[in-house]
Amino acid sequence: MSAGIYKCSQCPKTHTRPWNARDHEATHRGRFAHPCMREGCNKKYGRRDHLARHVNTAHKRALYICQFPGCGSGYSWSKSFTRHQRTHAGERPYPCSVANCGMAVSRSDTLMDHQRTHTGEKPFACECGQKFSQHGNLAIHKRSCPQLSDANSR
């Protein structure tokens, strides 16, 4: 298992952050003290702040609305809204530190993804052994991985 990947001991789910893995594993132990009260939503959470995050994102309680002409995107969190505004302003405050690269991006996580193109690091691994430099590419791969579908059909 690659460093930085935390696999659930009860199911195939993986996480890149240890606290997400810990909270996910708690769901297998039936610790759901905070259910979502929205009609038709069956989500339950072990922590109140996780329930609040779910309500703010899944149920679109937007507190910050983009005023850029033609946009109107809504965000529940000021950090997400600030990141979004950079796309309209063309701000790229995160430059790549590799000499002669010249790449600059609007998000720190995007910079980390970019820097892996220089290092060749692939910290996201599928159970089949294939590795990826970006979490999103692993997620796409898992949808069609023949070894995973074979394991799930048993």
Steps between C-alpha positions, in 0.01 A plus 500: 500500500635842405578755770207729552233242407284368782289193420188409694533166679131423436450595134702598188471876565827695520577845638790741460461646849520296822213688666270423206592132528434508875162664456407262218591193709271631775209464257555123501464497878157664485602838640243721329390746765426782250254414219413746224144618555434598137209307350623212284859522624622196692852621582622464857819629658699428811589865551283811498749700290494230232121518490524880465748465214266252328198731533701797373633317196246231406194712562651817355460741786704759319613794711732648237366568149735594216403834347710456185271553196352171384642294788280495811683206661423459868730387779447404862857568606692826460821314408325325210348830387839676511655218295218529247543876465862446395377327184323818389782732607768285337695491828766232522670554838668156514809483273688177431840501671672292230751706302386605152153352545305826516172333597282682752158387619207638697481223762758347732367147443530550125864603553563176690346302212714692250822448694453124471557538124857599588559241774318206343338428838183289478356480853153376403489123450224266389467154654605363158843663543466785251610838641396855421632848564151645556211373711248577226683274255488216753125553543448485122714185478306327779174535304632268230772295673438135402666368815271706722186391314617134526548539877156662540324223303618225736 
